[in-house]
Amino acid sequence: MRILRTPEERFADLPDFPYEPRYADVPDGLRMAYVVAGPADGEPVVLLHGEPSWSFLYRHVMPELAAAGLRAIAVDLVGFGRSDKPADQAEHTYARHVEWTRALLFDALGLSRVTVVGQDWGGLIGLRIAAEHPGSVARIVAANTGLPTGDIPMPEVWHRFRNAVLKAPALDIARLVQAGCRTELSKEVRAAYDAPFPDESYKAGPRVMPSLVPITPDDPAAPANRAAWQVLTTLERPFLVAFSDGDPITGGMAPILLKSISGTSGLRHPVIKGAGHFLQEDAGAELGRQIAAFVTST
């Protein structure tokens, strides 16, 4: 595996992101990065980002969790942020991303009673981890995400996004993030989203992730996702559905999760107003307050 590592100087002067990076080794000789906020003895809340962002996305969520006495742990997925980047798209598989993230959380960091928060690909990975390791998970938060099995068609807007990412001669990471936001990103914030990728050779992860989403019933990841659904539907863990009111990609998943997963029963599920796909960017503080209230009350 040919592995690229973004030079640290690329991450200088990140706006509103003062957290010192931490690192841990995971399988296949890779190093994953994460940042932490809040008391060391606080309940751990793991924040998993999606495509094509990184832990910087949670910079307005983390202070709210820390203020509530929780331990916020925002992870950079392999291929993103400060984490190592396999240069060959073929090295990225759904199963590997689940295993790399699992190894970080439970083997390297030794976490238990975790609240897993996932948005976009962070949910595709986090929901699998929660279903496959329920003894280590206390709660789950799904925010603009889902767990596709290929049995239900994806919306046309998602197919357009997938094709654009695969075929673009040069992948404009900041533009992709901006397209999923309701608010206008400053040039400093756009630069922060571009920072992990000095050139096109570093972008195998963002390039390939859309094509790893199961869109046909015979996709290699479909059986594992179906098995995860079977666990999640009856798992006795509080499950919060915290979607925005303006996400054309995953918005249709919210009612499915609420109807199918028993852990959603009896909870008040917020709709984050005025936010797009990247609700952490549009309404991060509000999302953080909703997560904190959920964790501290269940």
C-alpha positions in Angstrom: 0.0 0.0 0.0 1.4 3.4 -1.0 0.6 5.8 1.8 0.6 9.6 1.7 0.8 11.8 4.7 -0.2 15.5 4.5 2.6 17.8 5.8 1.6 19.4 9.1 2.3 22.9 7.9 -0.8 22.6 5.6 -2.9 22.9 8.8 -1.5 26.2 10.1 -3.9 28.9 11.2 -7.1 26.9 11.0 -10.1 29.1 12.0 -11.8 28.2 15.3 -10.0 24.9 15.5 -7.4 25.1 18.2 -7.2 21.4 19.0 -3.9 19.6 19.0 -3.9 16.6 16.8 -3.4 13.2 18.3 -2.5 10.0 16.4 -2.8 6.3 16.7 -1.8 3.3 14.5 -4.4 1.1 12.9 -4.2 -2.0 10.6 -2.3 -1.9 7.3 0.4 0.3 8.6 -1.8 3.4 8.7 -1.9 6.3 11.2 -5.2 7.9 12.0 -5.7 11.4 13.5 -8.2 12.7 16.0 -8.8 15.7 18.2 -10.3 15.9 21.7 -12.2 18.4 23.8 -13.8 18.2 27.2 -12.9 16.5 30.5 -10.8 13.3 30.4 -13.4 11.6 32.6 -16.4 12.7 30.5 -18.6 10.2 28.6 -17.0 9.7 25.2 -18.9 11.1 22.2 -17.2 10.0 18.9 -17.8 12.4 16.0 -17.5 10.8 12.5 -17.4 13.1 9.5 -18.3 12.2 5.9 -17.2 12.9 2.3 -15.1 15.0 1.6 -14.7 16.8 5.0 -12.7 16.0 8.1 -12.8 16.6 11.9 -12.6 20.4 11.2 -16.3 20.1 10.3 -17.2 19.5 14.0 -15.4 22.7 15.3 -18.7 24.3 16.5 -20.1 21.1 17.8 -17.2 20.2 20.1 -17.4 23.2 22.5 -21.0 22.5 23.2 -20.2 18.9 24.2 -17.3 19.9 26.3 -19.4 22.5 28.1 -21.8 19.8 29.0 -19.0 17.7 30.6 -18.7 15.3 27.7 -15.5 14.1 26.0 -15.8 14.9 22.4 -13.5 12.9 20.1 -13.6 14.0 16.4 -11.9 11.5 14.1 -10.3 11.9 10.7 -11.2 9.0 8.6 -8.5 7.2 6.6 -7.9 9.3 3.5 -9.1 12.5 5.0 -7.8 15.3 7.3 -4.5 14.5 9.0 -5.0 10.8 8.8 -2.9 8.8 6.3 -4.1 8.6 2.7 -3.8 5.4 0.7 -2.9 6.6 -2.8 -4.6 3.8 -4.7 -8.4 4.0 -4.9 -8.6 0.2 -4.8 -7.1 0.2 -1.3 -10.3 1.9 0.0 -13.2 -0.5 0.7 -16.2 -0.1 2.9 -15.1 -3.0 5.0 -11.7 -1.6 5.5 -13.0 1.8 6.6 -15.2 0.2 9.2 -12.3 -1.9 10.5 -9.8 1.0 10.5 -12.2 3.2 12.5 -13.2 0.3 14.8 -9.5 -0.4 15.5 -8.9 3.3 16.4 -11.9 3.5 18.8 -11.7 0.2 20.6 -8.2 -1.2 20.1 -6.0 2.0 20.1 -8.1 4.3 22.3 -9.8 1.6 24.4 -13.1 3.4 24.5 -16.3 2.0 26.0 -19.9 3.2 26.5 -19.4 5.4 23.4 -22.0 7.6 21.9 -21.5 7.3 18.1 -22.4 10.4 16.1 -22.3 9.9 12.3 -23.0 12.2 9.4 -22.8 11.2 5.7 -20.1 8.5 5.5 -19.5 8.9 9.2 -23.0 7.3 9.6 -22.4 4.5 7.1 -19.3 3.6 9.1 -20.6 4.5 12.6 -23.9 2.6 12.2 -22.0 -0.5 11.2 -19.6 -0.2 14.1 -22.6 0.2 16.5 -24.4 -2.8 15.1 -21.3 -5.0 15.1 -20.0 -4.0 18.6 -23.1 -3.1 20.6 -21.5 -3.9 23.9 -19.1 -0.9 23.4 -21.8 1.5 22.4 -24.1 3.4 24.7 -26.0 5.6 22.2 -26.2 6.5 18.6 -26.9 9.8 16.7 -27.7 9.8 13.0 -27.4 13.2 11.4 -28.0 13.4 7.7 -26.9 9.8 7.0 -28.2 6.3 6.5 -27.2 2.7 6.0 -27.9 1.8 2.3 -28.2 -1.8 1.2 -28.8 -1.3 -2.5 -32.4 -2.5 -2.1 -33.8 1.0 -2.4 -32.8 3.4 -5.2 -30.6 6.4 -4.3 -32.0 9.9 -5.3 -31.0 11.3 -8.6 -29.1 14.2 -7.0 -26.8 11.6 -5.3 -26.0 9.9 -8.7 -25.1 13.3 -10.2 -22.8 14.0 -7.2 -21.2 10.5 -7.5 -20.5 10.9 -11.2 -19.2 14.4 -10.8 -16.7 13.3 -8.2 -15.5 10.3 -10.2 -15.1 12.2 -13.5 -13.9 15.6 -12.5 -10.3 16.3 -13.9 -9.5 18.2 -10.7 -11.6 17.6 -7.5 -12.4 20.9 -5.8 -12.9 19.8 -2.2 -14.0 23.2 -0.8 -16.5 23.6 -3.5 -18.1 20.2 -2.7 -18.4 21.2 0.9 -19.8 24.6 0.0 -22.4 22.9 -2.3 -23.7 21.1 0.8 -24.1 24.2 2.9 -26.7 26.9 3.2 -24.2 29.4 4.6 -21.4 31.0 2.6 -18.0 29.7 3.7 -15.2 32.2 4.2 -12.0 31.8 2.3 -10.3 30.7 5.5 -12.8 27.9 6.0 -12.6 26.9 2.4 -8.8 26.7 2.7 -9.2 24.5 5.8 -11.2 22.0 3.8 -8.6 22.0 1.0 -5.7 21.7 3.5 -5.6 17.9 3.7 -5.0 17.6 0.0 -1.8 19.3 -1.4 -2.5 17.9 -4.9 -4.7 15.4 -6.7 -2.6 12.4 -5.7 -3.9 12.8 -2.1 -7.5 12.6 -3.1 -8.1 8.9 -3.6 -10.4 8.8 -0.6 -12.7 11.6 -1.6 -12.6 10.3 -5.2 -13.7 6.8 -4.4 -16.0 7.0 -1.4 -19.2 7.7 -3.4 -18.6 4.6 -5.5 -18.3 2.5 -2.3 -21.9 3.3 -1.3 -24.0 0.2 -2.0 -26.5 1.0 -4.8 -27.3 -2.5 -6.0 -28.5 -5.5 -3.9 -25.4 -7.5 -4.9 -22.9 -4.9 -3.8 -20.1 -6.5 -1.7 -21.1 -4.3 1.3 -24.8 -5.0 1.1 -24.9 -8.2 3.2 -23.1 -6.6 6.1 -25.3 -3.6 6.0 -28.5 -5.8 5.9 -27.1 -7.6 9.0 -26.5 -4.3 10.7 -30.1 -3.2 10.0 -31.3 -6.4 11.7 -29.3 -5.6 14.8 -30.2 -1.9 14.9 -33.9 -2.4 14.5 -34.1 -4.2 17.9 -31.0 -2.9 19.7 -31.9 -1.4 23.1 -29.8 1.7 22.8 -31.1 5.3 22.6 -31.0 6.4 19.0 -31.4 10.1 18.1 -32.3 11.1 14.6 -31.0 14.7 14.2 -31.4 15.7 10.5 -31.5 19.1 9.0 -34.5 20.5 7.1 -32.6 21.0 3.9 -30.7 17.9 2.7 -31.8 16.5 -0.6 -29.3 13.6 -0.4 -30.2 11.9 2.9 -33.4 13.7 4.0 -35.6 10.7 3.0 -33.7 8.5 5.5 -35.0 10.3 8.6 -38.6 8.8 8.5 -37.2 5.4 7.7 -34.9 5.4 10.7 -37.7 6.7 13.0 -40.0 4.0 11.8 -37.6 1.1 11.8 -35.3 1.5 14.8 -36.7 0.7 18.2 -34.2 2.9 20.1 -35.8 6.0 18.6 -39.0 5.4 20.6 -39.9 7.9 23.3 -37.3 10.5 22.3 -37.8 14.0 20.9 -36.0 14.1 17.6 -34.9 17.6 16.5 -35.1 19.0 13.0 -32.2 21.4 12.6 -33.6 24.4 10.9 -31.9 26.3 8.1 -29.2 23.8 7.5 -28.1 21.8 4.5 -26.3 18.5 4.1 -23.3 19.7 6.2 -25.5 20.7 9.2 -22.4 20.9 11.4 -21.2 23.8 9.2 -24.6 25.6 9.0 -25.8 25.0 12.6 -23.0 23.3 14.5 -23.7 24.9 17.9 -27.3 23.9 17.7 -26.4 20.3 16.7 -23.9 20.2 19.6 -26.6 21.3 22.1 -29.0 18.7 20.8 -26.4 15.9 21.1 -25.4 17.1 24.6 -29.0 17.1 25.8 -29.5 13.7 24.4 -26.5 12.2 26.0 -27.0 13.8 29.4 -30.7 12.8 29.6 -30.4 9.1 28.5 
